Coordinates of C-alpha atoms in Angstrom, one line a residue:
X1 CA 199.2 50.2 305.1
X2 CA 199.0 52.9 307.7
X3 CA 195.7 54.1 306.3
X4 CA 194.3 50.6 306.8
X5 CA 195.4 50.6 310.4
X6 CA 193.8 54.0 310.9
X7 CA 190.6 52.8 309.2
X8 CA 190.5 49.8 311.5
X9 CA 191.0 52.1 314.5
X10 CA 188.1 54.3 313.4
X11 CA 185.9 51.2 313.1
X12 CA 186.9 50.1 316.6
X13 CA 185.9 53.5 317.9
X14 CA 182.6 53.3 316.1
X15 CA 181.9 49.9 317.5
X16 CA 182.8 51.0 321.0
X17 CA 180.4 54.0 320.6
X18 CA 177.6 51.5 319.6
X19 CA 178.2 49.6 322.9
X20 CA 178.0 52.7 325.1
X21 CA 175.0 53.3 327.3
X22 CA 175.4 57.1 327.5
X23 CA 174.1 58.8 324.3
X24 CA 176.2 61.9 324.6
X25 CA 179.4 59.8 325.0
X26 CA 178.4 57.6 322.1
X27 CA 177.8 60.7 319.9
X28 CA 181.3 62.1 321.0
X29 CA 183.0 58.8 320.0
X30 CA 181.2 58.6 316.7
X31 CA 182.2 62.1 315.9
X32 CA 185.8 61.2 316.5
X33 CA 185.4 58.2 314.2
X34 CA 183.9 60.3 311.5
X35 CA 186.7 62.9 311.8
X36 CA 189.2 60.0 311.5
X37 CA 187.6 58.7 308.4
X38 CA 187.5 62.3 306.9
X39 CA 191.2 62.8 307.6
X40 CA 192.0 59.5 306.0
X41 CA 190.0 60.3 302.8
X42 CA 190.7 64.0 302.6
X43 CA 193.9 64.5 304.6
X44 CA 196.5 63.3 302.2
X45 CA 198.6 61.5 304.8
X46 CA 198.5 63.9 307.7
X47 CA 199.5 61.1 310.2
X48 CA 200.8 63.6 312.7
X49 CA 197.3 64.6 313.4
X50 CA 195.5 61.3 312.8
X51 CA 197.6 59.0 315.0
X52 CA 197.5 61.2 318.2
X53 CA 193.8 61.7 317.8
X54 CA 193.1 58.0 317.6
X55 CA 195.4 57.1 320.4
X56 CA 193.6 59.7 322.6
X57 CA 190.2 58.3 321.5
X58 CA 191.1 54.7 322.1
X59 CA 192.5 55.6 325.6
X60 CA 189.3 57.4 326.7
X61 CA 187.4 55.4 329.4
X62 CA 183.9 54.4 328.9
X63 CA 181.0 56.4 330.4
X64 CA 180.1 53.5 332.7
X65 CA 183.6 53.4 334.2
X66 CA 183.5 57.1 334.8
X67 CA 180.2 56.8 336.6
X68 CA 181.6 54.0 338.8
X69 CA 184.6 56.2 339.8
X70 CA 182.4 59.1 340.9
X71 CA 179.3 58.0 342.7

């Protein structure tokens, strides 16, 4: 069940990366999503690594909001 939640979180990050206008930020988010999927398939339940990584990735602001903060 937790793997399904982590898989959905990885897909949310991938979708969020597709909607970003900044290519570097999009690549960064996609790499986090790929790492998440790799941990799910190869990690044998290392949730102590997976969950904090995903929480951090989902909490990251978008590149557009960062640009609005610092003109």
